[in-house]
Amino acid sequence: MKEMMCEMMKNMKPEFMMEMMDEMIDSNMAENFAPKMMPKMMPKCLNNFLSKIPEKEREELIKKIVDIITSKYYDEGINSTFVKEFETDVNIKGLKIASKGGKGSVGDKINPMDLFLSGLCGCTAIAVGRTLEELSIKGTVKVDGSVKKSFEKGCIEQITLNIHVKIEDSSKSEEELTNIILEGSKKCLISNSLKCELIKNVIFE
């Protein structure tokens, strides 16, 4: 039976399969089997095929998944539960993340410092992006960063933010734009609250 179904699916046109799956998802039958299948099938599908999805569509898929989760469980708020040693389960409005931080942090796990830095990058990107919008300067803004920390001193010593900007059209010089961008970045409440050294680099692309 299994082999026969696999052979049938091989011969189906992708458009027909999509249409059939759409109808199944909206059916009463899906309400019964989907909750049982999803915990097993979704991780396998993501693990096997996520990297094969074109970049733009992959980004949209990930954002949709996160938006669906947080829109349904936003009232859970933000919290973190200690698991053991350097491990913690972080809950961001229903989005559960297994985090490993401190000296036990590893590259393939999101650690608390990653969450902090991503928030700082997001806040800075909004501050700069809105500043350019207010001045009718069209362009894209992307911010990345790094943290220099000292476990011996028990603090963050330095944060570096790289503000990548691609301006579509402007009569202003790079020096003028740099001043506008750095001034706009000061509207970020998170960076204004930091006591450590903060380096901001403006990179035009």
C-alpha atoms as a printed R data frame, in Angstrom:
    type eleno elety resid chain resno       x      y       z
1   ATOM     1    CA   MET     A     1   0.000  0.000   0.000
2   ATOM     2    CA   LYS     A     2   2.795  2.400   0.985
3   ATOM     3    CA   GLU     A     3   4.753  1.684  -2.194
4   ATOM     4    CA   MET     A     4   1.650  2.156  -4.344
5   ATOM     5    CA   MET     A     5   0.889  5.561  -2.796
6   ATOM     6    CA   CYS     A     6   4.487  6.696  -3.266
7   ATOM     7    CA   GLU     A     7   4.351  5.694  -6.927
8   ATOM     8    CA   MET     A     8   1.066  7.567  -7.406
9   ATOM     9    CA   MET     A     9   2.514 10.722  -5.858
10  ATOM    10    CA   LYS     A    10   5.581 10.534  -8.093
11  ATOM    11    CA   ASN     A    11   3.357 10.677 -11.166
12  ATOM    12    CA   MET     A    12   1.214 13.562  -9.926
13  ATOM    13    CA   LYS     A    13   1.738 17.069 -11.229
14  ATOM    14    CA   PRO     A    14   2.938 19.488  -8.508
15  ATOM    15    CA   GLU     A    15  -0.022 21.822  -9.157
16  ATOM    16    CA   PHE     A    16  -2.503 18.974  -8.620
17  ATOM    17    CA   MET     A    17  -0.727 17.896  -5.423
18  ATOM    18    CA   MET     A    18  -0.854 21.449  -4.044
19  ATOM    19    CA   GLU     A    19  -4.551 21.748  -4.842
20  ATOM    20    CA   MET     A    20  -5.267 18.400  -3.231
21  ATOM    21    CA   MET     A    21  -3.295 19.307  -0.105
22  ATOM    22    CA   ASP     A    22  -5.100 22.667   0.182
23  ATOM    23    CA   GLU     A    23  -8.458 20.898   0.119
24  ATOM    24    CA   MET     A    24  -7.285 18.345   2.697
25  ATOM    25    CA   ILE     A    25  -6.023 21.027   5.102
26  ATOM    26    CA   ASP     A    26  -9.456 22.701   5.100
27  ATOM    27    CA   SER     A    27 -11.271 19.420   5.686
28  ATOM    28    CA   ASN     A    28 -12.608 17.974   8.943
29  ATOM    29    CA   MET     A    29 -10.312 14.990   8.476
30  ATOM    30    CA   ALA     A    30  -7.259 17.261   8.823
31  ATOM    31    CA   GLU     A    31  -8.406 18.359  12.280
32  ATOM    32    CA   ASN     A    32  -8.004 14.769  13.427
33  ATOM    33    CA   PHE     A    33  -4.737 13.715  11.805
34  ATOM    34    CA   ALA     A    34  -2.787 17.016  11.486
35  ATOM    35    CA   PRO     A    35  -2.168 17.535  15.240
36  ATOM    36    CA   LYS     A    36  -0.772 13.990  15.417
37  ATOM    37    CA   MET     A    37   1.331 14.223  12.241
38  ATOM    38    CA   MET     A    38   2.767 17.737  12.610
39  ATOM    39    CA   PRO     A    39   5.063 17.069  15.612
40  ATOM    40    CA   LYS     A    40   6.697 14.224  13.676
41  ATOM    41    CA   MET     A    41   6.521 15.453  10.079
42  ATOM    42    CA   MET     A    42   7.341 19.186  10.390
43  ATOM    43    CA   PRO     A    43  10.798 18.757  12.007
44  ATOM    44    CA   LYS     A    44  11.683 16.122   9.383
45  ATOM    45    CA   CYS     A    45  10.492 18.329   6.507
46  ATOM    46    CA   LEU     A    46  12.353 21.370   7.812
47  ATOM    47    CA   ASN     A    47  15.525 19.398   8.457
48  ATOM    48    CA   ASN     A    48  15.508 17.722   5.034
49  ATOM    49    CA   PHE     A    49  14.187 20.445   2.760
50  ATOM    50    CA   LEU     A    50  14.520 23.921   4.340
51  ATOM    51    CA   SER     A    51  17.925 24.535   2.738
52  ATOM    52    CA   LYS     A    52  16.487 23.557  -0.664
53  ATOM    53    CA   ILE     A    53  13.876 26.344  -0.629
54  ATOM    54    CA   PRO     A    54  15.020 29.487  -2.519
55  ATOM    55    CA   GLU     A    55  16.410 32.097  -0.103
56  ATOM    56    CA   LYS     A    56  13.641 34.694  -0.502
57  ATOM    57    CA   GLU     A    57  10.864 32.100  -0.074
58  ATOM    58    CA   ARG     A    58  12.746 30.477   2.821
59  ATOM    59    CA   GLU     A    59  12.958 33.797   4.670
60  ATOM    60    CA   GLU     A    60   9.243 34.411   4.156
61  ATOM    61    CA   LEU     A    61   8.382 30.885   5.348
62  ATOM    62    CA   ILE     A    62  10.389 31.288   8.562
63  ATOM    63    CA   LYS     A    63   8.801 34.695   9.255
64  ATOM    64    CA   LYS     A    64   5.316 33.244   8.655
65  ATOM    65    CA   ILE     A    65   5.940 30.348  11.042
66  ATOM    66    CA   VAL     A    66   7.178 32.725  13.769
67  ATOM    67    CA   ASP     A    67   4.302 35.181  13.161
68  ATOM    68    CA   ILE     A    68   1.721 32.379  13.427
69  ATOM    69    CA   ILE     A    69   3.218 31.138  16.709
70  ATOM    70    CA   THR     A    70   3.539 34.561  18.363
71  ATOM    71    CA   SER     A    71   0.099 35.744  17.186
72  ATOM    72    CA   LYS     A    72  -1.561 32.745  18.838
73  ATOM    73    CA   TYR     A    73   0.463 32.731  22.068
74  ATOM    74    CA   TYR     A    74   1.524 36.388  22.515
75  ATOM    75    CA   ASP     A    75  -0.137 36.511  25.946
76  ATOM    76    CA   GLU     A    76   2.536 34.135  27.289
77  ATOM    77    CA   GLY     A    77   4.877 37.123  27.450
78  ATOM    78    CA   ILE     A    78   8.647 36.749  27.698
79  ATOM    79    CA   ASN     A    79  10.328 34.474  30.219
80  ATOM    80    CA   SER     A    80  13.109 31.958  30.635
81  ATOM    81    CA   THR     A    81  13.309 28.709  32.606
82  ATOM    82    CA   PHE     A    82  16.607 27.324  33.895
83  ATOM    83    CA   VAL     A    83  17.245 23.751  32.704
84  ATOM    84    CA   LYS     A    84  20.767 22.839  33.874
85  ATOM    85    CA   GLU     A    85  24.319 24.216  33.855
86  ATOM    86    CA   PHE     A    86  24.333 26.802  31.010
87  ATOM    87    CA   GLU     A    87  21.047 25.712  29.427
88  ATOM    88    CA   THR     A    88  17.733 27.540  29.548
89  ATOM    89    CA   ASP     A    89  14.395 27.408  27.757
90  ATOM    90    CA   VAL     A    90  13.502 30.871  26.480
91  ATOM    91    CA   ASN     A    91   9.882 31.746  25.724
92  ATOM    92    CA   ILE     A    92   9.297 34.813  23.517
93  ATOM    93    CA   LYS     A    93   5.510 35.201  23.207
94  ATOM    94    CA   GLY     A    94   5.052 31.495  22.540
95  ATOM    95    CA   LEU     A    95   8.224 31.045  20.486
96  ATOM    96    CA   LYS     A    96  10.193 28.486  22.508
97  ATOM    97    CA   ILE     A    97  13.979 28.447  22.125
98  ATOM    98    CA   ALA     A    98  16.402 25.979  23.698
99  ATOM    99    CA   SER     A    99  19.251 28.314  24.649
100 ATOM   100    CA   LYS     A   100  22.783 27.604  25.806
101 ATOM   101    CA   GLY     A   101  24.778 30.540  27.119
102 ATOM   102    CA   GLY     A   102  27.716 31.616  29.226
103 ATOM   103    CA   LYS     A   103  30.935 29.643  28.897
104 ATOM   104    CA   GLY     A   104  28.835 26.694  27.729
105 ATOM   105    CA   SER     A   105  27.513 28.495  24.628
106 ATOM   106    CA   VAL     A   106  27.864 26.753  21.268
107 ATOM   107    CA   GLY     A   107  27.538 28.053  17.716
108 ATOM   108    CA   ASP     A   108  24.471 26.048  16.700
109 ATOM   109    CA   LYS     A   109  22.382 27.202  19.688
110 ATOM   110    CA   ILE     A   110  20.857 30.643  20.227
111 ATOM   111    CA   ASN     A   111  22.334 31.998  23.446
112 ATOM   112    CA   PRO     A   112  21.058 34.884  25.627
113 ATOM   113    CA   MET     A   113  23.745 37.204  24.196
114 ATOM   114    CA   ASP     A   114  22.458 36.473  20.661
115 ATOM   115    CA   LEU     A   115  18.970 37.537  21.735
116 ATOM   116    CA   PHE     A   116  20.295 40.716  23.330
117 ATOM   117    CA   LEU     A   117  22.428 41.595  20.283
118 ATOM   118    CA   SER     A   118  19.601 40.870  17.833
119 ATOM   119    CA   GLY     A   119  17.341 43.202  19.809
120 ATOM   120    CA   LEU     A   120  19.987 45.933  19.713
121 ATOM   121    CA   CYS     A   121  20.495 45.449  15.956
122 ATOM   122    CA   GLY     A   122  16.729 45.558  15.389
123 ATOM   123    CA   CYS     A   123  16.300 48.702  17.477
124 ATOM   124    CA   THR     A   124  19.163 50.433  15.631
125 ATOM   125    CA   ALA     A   125  17.852 49.377  12.209
126 ATOM   126    CA   ILE     A   126  14.436 50.874  13.032
127 ATOM   127    CA   ALA     A   127  15.998 54.108  14.336
128 ATOM   128    CA   VAL     A   128  18.141 54.573  11.213
129 ATOM   129    CA   GLY     A   129  15.455 53.378   8.786
130 ATOM   130    CA   ARG     A   130  12.845 55.772  10.161
131 ATOM   131    CA   THR     A   131  15.340 58.649  10.101
132 ATOM   132    CA   LEU     A   132  15.991 58.079   6.393
133 ATOM   133    CA   GLU     A   133  12.247 57.763   5.713
134 ATOM   134    CA   GLU     A   134  11.529 61.067   7.468
135 ATOM   135    CA   LEU     A   135  14.093 62.760   5.204
136 ATOM   136    CA   SER     A   136  12.630 61.025   2.110
137 ATOM   137    CA   ILE     A   137  15.918 59.203   1.510
138 ATOM   138    CA   LYS     A   138  15.213 55.847  -0.125
139 ATOM   139    CA   GLY     A   139  17.450 52.967   0.841
140 ATOM   140    CA   THR     A   140  17.830 49.715   2.740
141 ATOM   141    CA   VAL     A   141  19.307 49.332   6.209
142 ATOM   142    CA   LYS     A   142  20.795 46.174   7.702
143 ATOM   143    CA   VAL     A   143  22.584 46.067  11.045
144 ATOM   144    CA   ASP     A   144  24.854 43.337  12.377
145 ATOM   145    CA   GLY     A   145  27.089 43.354  15.391
146 ATOM   146    CA   SER     A   146  29.472 41.619  17.727
147 ATOM   147    CA   VAL     A   147  30.066 41.588  21.463
148 ATOM   148    CA   LYS     A   148  33.365 41.552  23.318
149 ATOM   149    CA   LYS     A   149  32.715 40.122  26.756
150 ATOM   150    CA   SER     A   150  34.865 39.351  29.762
151 ATOM   151    CA   PHE     A   151  33.882 36.496  32.058
152 ATOM   152    CA   GLU     A   152  36.738 37.495  34.359
153 ATOM   153    CA   LYS     A   153  35.324 41.019  34.808
154 ATOM   154    CA   GLY     A   154  31.756 39.730  34.575
155 ATOM   155    CA   CYS     A   155  30.629 42.254  31.999
156 ATOM   156    CA   ILE     A   156  30.344 43.235  28.349
157 ATOM   157    CA   GLU     A   157  33.411 45.332  27.507
158 ATOM   158    CA   GLN     A   158  32.576 46.444  23.976
159 ATOM   159    CA   ILE     A   159  29.830 46.210  21.377
160 ATOM   160    CA   THR     A   160  30.418 46.855  17.681
161 ATOM   161    CA   LEU     A   161  27.498 47.657  15.383
162 ATOM   162    CA   ASN     A   162  27.939 47.630  11.608
163 ATOM   163    CA   ILE     A   163  25.218 49.681   9.915
164 ATOM   164    CA   HIS     A   164  25.057 48.586   6.278
165 ATOM   165    CA   VAL     A   165  23.226 51.108   4.134
166 ATOM   166    CA   LYS     A   166  22.367 50.993   0.452
167 ATOM   167    CA   ILE     A   167  21.064 54.361  -0.742
168 ATOM   168    CA   GLU     A   168  18.968 54.280  -3.901
169 ATOM   169    CA   ASP     A   169  18.940 57.965  -4.646
170 ATOM   170    CA   SER     A   170  20.247 60.983  -2.727
171 ATOM   171    CA   SER     A   171  21.982 64.258  -3.494
172 ATOM   172    CA   LYS     A   172  23.808 64.133  -0.159
173 ATOM   173    CA   SER     A   173  27.462 63.152   0.156
174 ATOM   174    CA   GLU     A   174  28.605 60.045   2.050
175 ATOM   175    CA   GLU     A   175  29.886 62.255   4.852
176 ATOM   176    CA   GLU     A   176  26.487 63.952   5.207
177 ATOM   177    CA   LEU     A   177  24.680 60.617   5.068
178 ATOM   178    CA   THR     A   178  27.044 59.145   7.669
179 ATOM   179    CA   ASN     A   179  26.253 61.978  10.085
180 ATOM   180    CA   ILE     A   180  22.505 61.556   9.461
181 ATOM   181    CA   ILE     A   181  22.721 57.791  10.047
182 ATOM   182    CA   LEU     A   182  24.799 58.072  13.242
183 ATOM   183    CA   GLU     A   183  22.512 60.790  14.580
184 ATOM   184    CA   GLY     A   184  19.449 58.677  13.728
185 ATOM   185    CA   SER     A   185  20.932 55.645  15.483
186 ATOM   186    CA   LYS     A   186  20.848 57.617  18.747
187 ATOM   187    CA   LYS     A   187  17.058 57.180  18.789
188 ATOM   188    CA   CYS     A   188  17.567 53.542  19.859
189 ATOM   189    CA   LEU     A   189  16.607 53.276  23.536
190 ATOM   190    CA   ILE     A   190  18.632 50.111  24.044
191 ATOM   191    CA   SER     A   191  21.929 51.615  22.860
192 ATOM   192    CA   ASN     A   192  21.250 54.769  24.880
193 ATOM   193    CA   SER     A   193  21.031 52.618  28.020
194 ATOM   194    CA   LEU     A   194  24.374 50.839  27.548
195 ATOM   195    CA   LYS     A   195  27.301 51.628  29.827
196 ATOM   196    CA   CYS     A   196  29.958 49.713  27.847
197 ATOM   197    CA   GLU     A   197  31.939 51.030  24.872
198 ATOM   198    CA   LEU     A   198  29.767 51.159  21.742
199 ATOM   199    CA   ILE     A   199  31.375 51.402  18.299
200 ATOM   200    CA   LYS     A   200  29.186 52.182  15.278
201 ATOM   201    CA   ASN     A   201  30.475 51.678  11.752
202 ATOM   202    CA   VAL     A   202  28.521 52.985   8.756
203 ATOM   203    CA   ILE     A   203  29.136 50.860   5.668
204 ATOM   204    CA   PHE     A   204  27.788 52.003   2.305
205 ATOM   205    CA   GLU     A   205  27.038 49.303  -0.240
